[in-house]
Every structure is written in structure tokens, then in C-alpha cells.
XYZ file of C-alpha atoms in Angstrom:
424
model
C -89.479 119.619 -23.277
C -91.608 120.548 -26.265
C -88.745 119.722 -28.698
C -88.406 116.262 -27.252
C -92.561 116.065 -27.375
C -92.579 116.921 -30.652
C -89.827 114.318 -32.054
C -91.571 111.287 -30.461
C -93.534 110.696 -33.385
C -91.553 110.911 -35.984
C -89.193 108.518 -34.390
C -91.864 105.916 -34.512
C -92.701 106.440 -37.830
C -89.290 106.007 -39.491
C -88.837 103.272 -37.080
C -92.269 101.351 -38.753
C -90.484 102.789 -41.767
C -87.283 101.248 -41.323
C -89.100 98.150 -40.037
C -91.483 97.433 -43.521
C -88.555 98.481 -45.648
C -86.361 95.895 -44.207
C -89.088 93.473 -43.900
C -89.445 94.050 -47.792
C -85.780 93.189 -48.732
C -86.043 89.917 -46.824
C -88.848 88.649 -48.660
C -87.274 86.118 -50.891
C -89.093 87.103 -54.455
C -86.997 90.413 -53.984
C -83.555 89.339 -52.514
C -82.962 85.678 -52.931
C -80.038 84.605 -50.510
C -76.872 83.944 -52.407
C -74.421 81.321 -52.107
C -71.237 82.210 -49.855
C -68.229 82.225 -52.333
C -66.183 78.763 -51.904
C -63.145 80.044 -49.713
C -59.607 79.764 -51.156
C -57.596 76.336 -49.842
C -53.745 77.113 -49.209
C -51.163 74.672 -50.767
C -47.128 75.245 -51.180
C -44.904 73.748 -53.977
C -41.311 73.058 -53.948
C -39.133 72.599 -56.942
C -35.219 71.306 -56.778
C -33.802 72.546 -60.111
C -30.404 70.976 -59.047
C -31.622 67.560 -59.262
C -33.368 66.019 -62.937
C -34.987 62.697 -63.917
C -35.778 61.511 -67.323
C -39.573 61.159 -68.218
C -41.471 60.452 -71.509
C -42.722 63.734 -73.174
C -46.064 62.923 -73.067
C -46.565 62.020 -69.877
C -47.826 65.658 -69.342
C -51.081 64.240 -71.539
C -51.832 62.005 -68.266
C -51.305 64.798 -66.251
C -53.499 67.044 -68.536
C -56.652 64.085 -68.518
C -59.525 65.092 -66.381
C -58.870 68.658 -65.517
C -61.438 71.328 -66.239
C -59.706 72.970 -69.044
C -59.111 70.195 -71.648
C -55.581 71.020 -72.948
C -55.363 68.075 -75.022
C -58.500 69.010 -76.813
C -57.420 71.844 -77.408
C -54.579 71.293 -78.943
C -55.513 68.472 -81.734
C -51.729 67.882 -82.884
C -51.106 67.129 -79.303
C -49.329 63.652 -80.107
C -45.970 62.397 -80.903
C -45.702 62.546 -84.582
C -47.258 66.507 -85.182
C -46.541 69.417 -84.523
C -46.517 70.567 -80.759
C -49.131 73.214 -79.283
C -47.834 76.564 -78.530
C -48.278 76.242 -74.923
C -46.455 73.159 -74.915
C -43.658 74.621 -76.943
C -43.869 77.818 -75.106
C -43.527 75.802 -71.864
C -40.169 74.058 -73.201
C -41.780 70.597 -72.136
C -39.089 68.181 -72.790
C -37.548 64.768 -71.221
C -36.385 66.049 -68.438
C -38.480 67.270 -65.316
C -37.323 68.657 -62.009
C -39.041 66.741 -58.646
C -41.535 68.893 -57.177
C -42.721 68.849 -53.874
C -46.761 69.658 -53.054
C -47.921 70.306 -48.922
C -51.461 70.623 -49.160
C -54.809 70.740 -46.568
C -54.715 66.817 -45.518
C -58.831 67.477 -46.150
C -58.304 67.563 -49.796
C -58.018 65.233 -52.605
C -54.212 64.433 -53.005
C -55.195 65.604 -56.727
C -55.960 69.141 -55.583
C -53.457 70.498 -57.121
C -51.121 69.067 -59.463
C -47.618 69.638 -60.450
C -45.067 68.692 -62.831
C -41.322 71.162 -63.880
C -39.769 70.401 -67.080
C -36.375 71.514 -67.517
C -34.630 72.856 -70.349
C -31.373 75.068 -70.905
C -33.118 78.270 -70.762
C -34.789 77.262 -67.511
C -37.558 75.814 -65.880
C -41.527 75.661 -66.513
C -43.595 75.172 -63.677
C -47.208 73.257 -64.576
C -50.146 74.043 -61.813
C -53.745 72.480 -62.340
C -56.279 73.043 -59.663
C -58.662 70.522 -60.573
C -60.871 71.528 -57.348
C -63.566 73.866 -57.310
C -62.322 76.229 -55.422
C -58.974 78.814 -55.551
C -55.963 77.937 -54.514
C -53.722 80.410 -52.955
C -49.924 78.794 -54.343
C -47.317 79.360 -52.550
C -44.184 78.901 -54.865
C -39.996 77.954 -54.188
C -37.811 77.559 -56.555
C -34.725 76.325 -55.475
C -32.188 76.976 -58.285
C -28.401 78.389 -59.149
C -27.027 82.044 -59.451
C -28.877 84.097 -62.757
C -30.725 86.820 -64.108
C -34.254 85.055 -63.617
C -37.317 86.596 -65.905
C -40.856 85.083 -64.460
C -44.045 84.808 -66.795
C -47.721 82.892 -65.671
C -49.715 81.721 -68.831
C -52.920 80.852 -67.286
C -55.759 78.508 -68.677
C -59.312 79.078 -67.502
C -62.514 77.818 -68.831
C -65.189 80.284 -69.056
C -69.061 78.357 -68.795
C -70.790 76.915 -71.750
C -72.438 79.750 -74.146
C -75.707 80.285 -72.710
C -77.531 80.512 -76.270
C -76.544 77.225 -77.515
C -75.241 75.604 -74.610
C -71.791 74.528 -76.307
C -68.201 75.068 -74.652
C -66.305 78.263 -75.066
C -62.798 77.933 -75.688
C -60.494 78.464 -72.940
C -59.308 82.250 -71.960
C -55.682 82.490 -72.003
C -53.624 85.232 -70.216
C -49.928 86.148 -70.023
C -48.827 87.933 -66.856
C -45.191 88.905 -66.563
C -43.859 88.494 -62.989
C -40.993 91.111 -61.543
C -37.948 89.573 -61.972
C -35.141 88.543 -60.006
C -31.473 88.318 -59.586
C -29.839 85.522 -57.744
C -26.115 86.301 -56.665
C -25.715 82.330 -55.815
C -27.531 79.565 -55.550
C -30.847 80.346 -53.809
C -34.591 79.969 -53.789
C -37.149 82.133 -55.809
C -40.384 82.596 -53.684
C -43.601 84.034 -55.136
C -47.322 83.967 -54.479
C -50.272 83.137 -57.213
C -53.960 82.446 -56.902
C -55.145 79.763 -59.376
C -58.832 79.721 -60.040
C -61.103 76.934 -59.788
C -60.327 74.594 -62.779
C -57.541 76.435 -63.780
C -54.488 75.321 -65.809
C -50.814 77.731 -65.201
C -47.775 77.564 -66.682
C -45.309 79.411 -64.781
C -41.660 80.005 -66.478
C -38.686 81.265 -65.359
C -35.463 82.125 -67.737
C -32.229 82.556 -66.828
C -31.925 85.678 -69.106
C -27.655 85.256 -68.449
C -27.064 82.227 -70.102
C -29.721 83.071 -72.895
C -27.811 86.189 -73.505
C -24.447 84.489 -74.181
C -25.527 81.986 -75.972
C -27.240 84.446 -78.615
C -23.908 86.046 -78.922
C -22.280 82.734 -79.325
C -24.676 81.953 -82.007
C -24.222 85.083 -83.827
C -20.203 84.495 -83.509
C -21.435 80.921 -84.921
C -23.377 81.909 -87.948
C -20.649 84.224 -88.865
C -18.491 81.143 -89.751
C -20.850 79.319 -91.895
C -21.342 82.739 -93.712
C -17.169 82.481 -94.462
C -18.056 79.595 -97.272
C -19.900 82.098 -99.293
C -18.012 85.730 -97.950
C -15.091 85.541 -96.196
C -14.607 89.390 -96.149
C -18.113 90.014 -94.703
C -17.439 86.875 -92.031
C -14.187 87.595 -90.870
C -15.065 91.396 -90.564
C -18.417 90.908 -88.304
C -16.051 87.919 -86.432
C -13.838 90.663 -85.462
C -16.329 93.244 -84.501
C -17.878 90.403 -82.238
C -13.984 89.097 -80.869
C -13.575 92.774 -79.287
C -16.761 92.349 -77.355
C -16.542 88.669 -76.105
C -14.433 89.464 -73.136
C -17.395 91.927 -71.923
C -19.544 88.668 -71.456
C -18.776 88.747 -68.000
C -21.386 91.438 -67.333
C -24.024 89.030 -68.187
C -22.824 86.799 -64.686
C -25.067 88.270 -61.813
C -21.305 87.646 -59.250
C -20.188 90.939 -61.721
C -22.057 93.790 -60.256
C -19.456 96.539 -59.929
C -18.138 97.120 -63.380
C -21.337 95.635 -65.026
C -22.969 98.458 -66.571
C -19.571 99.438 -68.232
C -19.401 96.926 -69.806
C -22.661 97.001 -70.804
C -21.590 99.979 -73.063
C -18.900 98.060 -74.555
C -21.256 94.871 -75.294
C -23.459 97.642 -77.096
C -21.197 99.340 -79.285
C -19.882 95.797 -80.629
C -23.801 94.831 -80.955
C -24.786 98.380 -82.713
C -21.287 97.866 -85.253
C -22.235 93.883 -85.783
C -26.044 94.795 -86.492
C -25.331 97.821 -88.607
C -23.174 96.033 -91.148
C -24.531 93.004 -91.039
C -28.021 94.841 -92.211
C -26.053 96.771 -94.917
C -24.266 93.921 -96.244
C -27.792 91.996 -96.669
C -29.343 95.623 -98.319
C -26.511 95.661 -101.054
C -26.797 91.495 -101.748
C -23.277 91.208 -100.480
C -25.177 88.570 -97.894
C -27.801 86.912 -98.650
C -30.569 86.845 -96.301
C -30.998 83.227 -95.599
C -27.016 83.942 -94.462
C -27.487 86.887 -92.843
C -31.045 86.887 -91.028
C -29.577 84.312 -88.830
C -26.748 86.888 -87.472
C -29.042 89.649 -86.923
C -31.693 87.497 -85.556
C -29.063 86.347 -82.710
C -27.981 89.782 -82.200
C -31.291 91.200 -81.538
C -31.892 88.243 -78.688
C -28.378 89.492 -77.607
C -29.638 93.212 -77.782
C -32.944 92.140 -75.751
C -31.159 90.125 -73.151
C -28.962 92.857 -71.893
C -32.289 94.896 -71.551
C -33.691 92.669 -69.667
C -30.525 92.042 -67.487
C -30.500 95.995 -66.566
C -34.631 96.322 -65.804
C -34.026 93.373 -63.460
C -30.993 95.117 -61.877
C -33.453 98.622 -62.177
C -36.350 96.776 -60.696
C -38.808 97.319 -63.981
C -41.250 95.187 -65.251
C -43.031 95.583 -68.673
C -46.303 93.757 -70.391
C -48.631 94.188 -73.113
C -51.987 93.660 -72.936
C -53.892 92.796 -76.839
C -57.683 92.768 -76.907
C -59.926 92.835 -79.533
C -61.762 96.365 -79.712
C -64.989 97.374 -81.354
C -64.773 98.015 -84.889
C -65.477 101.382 -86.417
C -68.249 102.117 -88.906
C -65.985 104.358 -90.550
C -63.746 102.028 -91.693
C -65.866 99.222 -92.185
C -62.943 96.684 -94.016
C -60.746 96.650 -90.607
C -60.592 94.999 -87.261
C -60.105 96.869 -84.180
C -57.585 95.869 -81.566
C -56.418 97.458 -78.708
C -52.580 96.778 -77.432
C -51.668 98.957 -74.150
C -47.797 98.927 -73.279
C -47.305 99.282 -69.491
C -43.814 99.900 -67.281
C -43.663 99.646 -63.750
C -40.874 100.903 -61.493
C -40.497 98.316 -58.150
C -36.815 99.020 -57.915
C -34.832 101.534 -55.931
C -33.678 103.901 -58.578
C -34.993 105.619 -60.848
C -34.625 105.698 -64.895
C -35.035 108.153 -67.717
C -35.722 109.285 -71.131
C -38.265 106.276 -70.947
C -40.249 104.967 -74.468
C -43.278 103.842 -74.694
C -44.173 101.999 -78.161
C -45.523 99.025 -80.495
C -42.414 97.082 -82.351
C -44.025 98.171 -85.721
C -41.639 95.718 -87.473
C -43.562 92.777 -85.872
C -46.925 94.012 -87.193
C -47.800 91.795 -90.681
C -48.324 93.869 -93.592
C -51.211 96.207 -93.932
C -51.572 96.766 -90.317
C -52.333 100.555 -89.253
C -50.822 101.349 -85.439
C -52.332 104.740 -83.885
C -50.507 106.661 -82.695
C -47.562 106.095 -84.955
C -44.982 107.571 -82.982
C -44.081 106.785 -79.097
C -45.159 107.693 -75.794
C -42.217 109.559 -74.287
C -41.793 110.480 -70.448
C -38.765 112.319 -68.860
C -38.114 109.840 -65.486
C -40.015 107.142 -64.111
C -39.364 107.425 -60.155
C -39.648 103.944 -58.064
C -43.289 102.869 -57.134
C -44.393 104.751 -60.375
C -45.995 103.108 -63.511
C -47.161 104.549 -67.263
C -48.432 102.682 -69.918
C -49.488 103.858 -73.413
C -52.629 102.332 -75.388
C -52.691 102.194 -78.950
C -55.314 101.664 -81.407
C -54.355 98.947 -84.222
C -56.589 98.206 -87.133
C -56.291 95.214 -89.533
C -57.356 94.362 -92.857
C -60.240 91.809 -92.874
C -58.900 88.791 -94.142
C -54.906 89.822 -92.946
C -54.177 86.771 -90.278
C -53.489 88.423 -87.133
C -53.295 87.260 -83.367
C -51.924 88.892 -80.885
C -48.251 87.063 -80.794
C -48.009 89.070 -83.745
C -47.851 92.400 -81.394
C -44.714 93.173 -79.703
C -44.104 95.662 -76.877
C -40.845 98.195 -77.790
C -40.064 99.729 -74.682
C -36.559 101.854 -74.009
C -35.026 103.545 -70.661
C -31.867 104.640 -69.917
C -30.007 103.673 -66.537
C -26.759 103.649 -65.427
C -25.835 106.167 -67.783
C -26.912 103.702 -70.815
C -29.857 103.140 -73.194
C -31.335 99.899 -72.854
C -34.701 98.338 -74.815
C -37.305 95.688 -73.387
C -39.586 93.848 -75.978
C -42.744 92.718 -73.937
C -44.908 89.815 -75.458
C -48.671 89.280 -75.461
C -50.525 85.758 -75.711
């Protein structure tokens, strides 16, 4: 009884407590109420990659007027005669387009969200502008045939006017690369995005198959015009090539069982090809305008069949460039930061992973820290590492961040394979 005497009291006074302190947050110089965020509106897009119309070029300008991030301003060679933007070119926006299909909240604007898929031989580019002020949770089908798809969302979004002096800041671009996916036959891609209020998306897919046999068409290709200058050179790196062409099958995603063997083979006839081909150009036996061509092809060749296997392993790499804060203690250089991530969402494992910058890419000058890779032993499924370096550029060296390439290598299947990530 005396204990529960004794507590009465200082009940009621945190409870008066409790009561001024909470009266004291509501009072509206201290906690001004704040306006509920505007709630996400739902809308689902359909593309049919199996049927095309033709359409001018620039009727994506049209498309472009009005929206909150002013591409065409932005890009002030936007027009028929100059040269394109690189979104647009990145995009592959051509003549022909692929009918979409929008189902959207009958409340809205029909305008909500707009949509238009050129089509181009390495695939399709998907165009979203929410021109509402609110997010927009996409839902996304692509209906298209059997391939080795790679998925990337360039995004457009328009920060608010510099507070100082009131003027627009340029857009904020970001590259996001999507897991990829293989398609045995004919099928639909489904995937999820949020696009912010005003913003403008460029989703692409690749069909990383047909993009790999082409570049080793090409490089077969190039080999023959070399033959007017050296026929030696030519009709030895035709050969090498000949012995791996009936591998090509590996690249089809209806050849699963034997793929990876011939993988190897498609390697060793790359790895002999890009050897001699370099060797020939370091003695002047080629010249380079005769032999860059060949070893640019093989290199697409080379990155295509790395892509191919982290589809098949489930892995999904991206580089992230920023600009960093420049030290005092080297006061002529920029600082940039590039981080090189990996991701494991498959069901099997890979090893003797690499994590690095492609220091070939980097223009002339440039210092990359550390200057050797990141190694790690396995990367199990579910798992992800990523490795940041430190890059620092003369002033006045002209550097963006295209400039910076990823150079990541794993081995699976019993073979070494190398993906080559991309920034914006």
C-alpha cells in the first residue's frame, strides 16, 4: 500500500509532463504539418516486338514536347541534318517502332504516361515519360522471340531550379543495368520500374545472340578487305576464324547442353585471331586502319560470349562514376570515384572472380588507384562484391564518365569469361 501511495504523484507529474511536451510539438512555429507524399498511380505497358510500322524519326521530338525534362533542349543538334544526341543514339531510335499498349487509372490524363519502342537489329528501346506529378509504378511485357536478352534503364530526371540564382539545373542521368534473361522461344519479358514524377526512361533490351554473331561475322568480313593489301595475314586470321564458325551455335539459347564447350572452342579461335591480329599491327605488317577493325569486332565477340554465360550464371555487373572531392595534395587533378559491383541472382555459383577498371579505356594521363584488381575466390548465389577505385585526371584532360569501363572476369562452367560494364 505505501508503494502504490507513494507512486501516485509521480504519475501525475510525467503525465502533465507528457501532456506540455506534446502540447509543445503541436504548436505550429515548432512542427509545421507537412504535406502527405503524392501516392504512386499504377499503369502496365505492352510491347509486340513481332509486329513493326514505319514512322518518321523525329516523331519522338513530339513525343518529347511538354514533358518535365526537356530532351530536345537538351540536346541542341536534335534535328535532322546534325548530329544525333547520345541518348537518342544510345536508344537506337530509328524508322521503325514496335505498337505499344498502355492500361492506365481511367482517373488520369490519357497522357500520364507515354510510350513509344523503336526497333532496331540489336533489339528494342522502350521510351517511358511520366509527365504527371506523381510516380508511376510500370509494369513492363515484352513480348518478343527466343535470345540472350541484356536489360539497361537510362533515366532522365530534373532536379529543381538552383536556389541561388533561380536558373534550371541540367537533368541527372542514371544508367541501371537490369538482370538479364534468357528466352528458350518466343515469350514475354516482364519487369517492374518506378518512374519519378517528370521523369524521362529509356529502357533497352539486346539480344546479346545475334550481336555476338554478327561481330564474328564482321571480323570474318574485315579480314577480306584486309586480303587487297595482305593476303598472307587475311587468309591466315580467315582460317583461324573458319575453325570456329561452326561453334556459333552456342550463341542460340535452343543449345544449352553442349554450350559451354563450345564456348571453349569459340575462345581459343578468338584468343589465336586477337593475338596475331595485334602482332601483325605491332610489326606494320597491318596497318591499323586495316587491322583495328578486326580486333575491334573480336573484342564485341569476346564480350558477347561473357555476357551470354553471366546470363546463363545469373550475374549482373554495373559501374557507378561520380565525381569525388579533389585533394589538396594534388591540386592539378580531378577526383572521381568509379565502384565496380557483381551480383550473383543465379543458382550456381562462380569463381576466381575479378574485380577491375578497363585501364585501356582511360584517356591519357589518367591515374586509377588501386592499379591492380580486386580478386575474390567464389561468389556464392544471393552474394554481391564490388570494388571502388579512386581515379584522378589532369585538369584540362576531357573526361566523362563513358570514358570509364568496368573489366570484370569469372570463371563458370569450367571456363574464363569477362563482362565490360558501362557507366553514363
Amino acid at each position: 500500500m505505501l508503494v502504490t501511495t507513494n507512486l501516485k504523484p509521480k504519475l501525475l507529474t510525467i503525465s502533465i509532463l507528457f501532456c506540455i511536451t506534446l502540447t509543445a510539438c503541436q504548436h505550429p512555429l515548432t512542427a509545421l504539418p507537412q504535406p502527405a507524399p503524392a501516392s504512386p498511380f499504377t499503369v502496365s505497358v505492352e510491347v509486340d516486338t513481332s509486329r513493326l510500322q514505319a514512322v518518321d524519326p523525329e516523331e519522338v521530338r513530339d513525343i518529347l514536347k511538354g514533358t518535365k525534362v526537356d530532351m530536345v533542349a537538351l540536346s541542341p543538334h536534335f534535328n535532322s541534318t546534325a548530329s544525333r544526341p547520345d541518348w537518342y543514339e544510345w536508344g537506337r531510335f530509328s524508322n521503325r517502332v514496335s505498337p505499344t499498349s498502355l492500361k492506365i487509372d481511367p482517373t488520369l490524363p490519357p497522357d500520364s504516361i507515354k510510350a513509344y519502342a523503336p526497333r532496331s537489329l540489336d533489339g528494342t528501346t522502350l521510351l517511358l515519360i511520366n509527365t504527371t506529378e506523381r510516380p508511376a509504378k510500370v509494369s513492363l511485357r515484352l513480348k518478343t522471340g527466343a535470345g540472350f536478352y541484356r536489360m539497361e534503364h537510362l533515366s532522365f530526371t530534373q532536379p529543381p531550379p538552383n536556389p541561388d540564382t533561380k536558373e534550371a539545373v541540367a537533368p541527372q542521368a542514371s544508367l541501371l543495368a537490369l538482370a538479364g534473361v534468357e528466352l528458350p522461344q518466343t515469350g514475354t519479358i516482364s519487369r517492374t520500374l518506378t518512374l519519378e514524377a517528370g521523369q524521362v526512361s529509356l529502357v533497352r533490351y539486346t539480344e546479346i545472340g545475334s550481336l555476338t554473331r554478327r561481330a564474328y561475322q564482321t571480323a570474318l568480313s574485315h579480314t577480306a578487305k584486309l586480303a587487297y593489301r595482305n593476303a598472307s595475314a587475311a587468309n591466315r586470321l580467315r582460317a583461324i576464324l573458319k575453325e570456329g564458325e561452326p561453334y556459333l551455335i552456342a550463341v542460340s539459347p535452343t543449345r544449352t547442353t553442349k554450350r559451354f564447350a563450345s564456348f571453349q572452342r569459340l575462345l581459343l579461335s578468338y584468343s589465336e585471331a586477337q593475338s596475331r591480329i595485334r602482332n601483325y599491327m605491332q610489326q606494320n605488317r597491318v596497318q591499323q586502319e586495316d587491322g583495328k577493325p578486326i580486333s575491334d569486332a573480336l573484342q564485341q565477340f569476346e564480350s558477347g560470349l561473357g555476357e551470354i554465360g553471366g546470363i546463363s550464371a545469373g550475374l549482373n555487373a554495373y559501374l557507378r562514376v561520380t565525381k569525388g572531392t579533389d585533394d589538396p595534395t594534388m591540386p592539378n587533378m580531378h577526383a572521381y570515384t568509379a565502384i565496380v559491383t557483381l551480383a550473383s541472382g543465379g543458382t550456381k555459383g562462380v569463381q576466381n572472380v575479378t574485380l577491375d577498371i578497363d585501364r585501356k579505356t582511360l584517356p591519357s594521363g589518367v591515374l586509377c588507384v588501386p592499379s591492380e584488381p580486386e580478386t575474390f575466390a567464389a561468389l556464392a548465389p544471393g552474394q554481391t562484391v564490388r570494388t571502388t577505385f579512386h581515379l584522378r585526371v589532369p585538369m584540362g584532360q576531357e573526361f566523362s564518365s563513358r570514358m570509364c569501363v568496368g573489366d570484370v572476369s569469372y570463371r563458370f562452367s569450367g571456363i574464363l569469361l569477362s563482362l565490360f560494364p558501362q557507366s553514363w
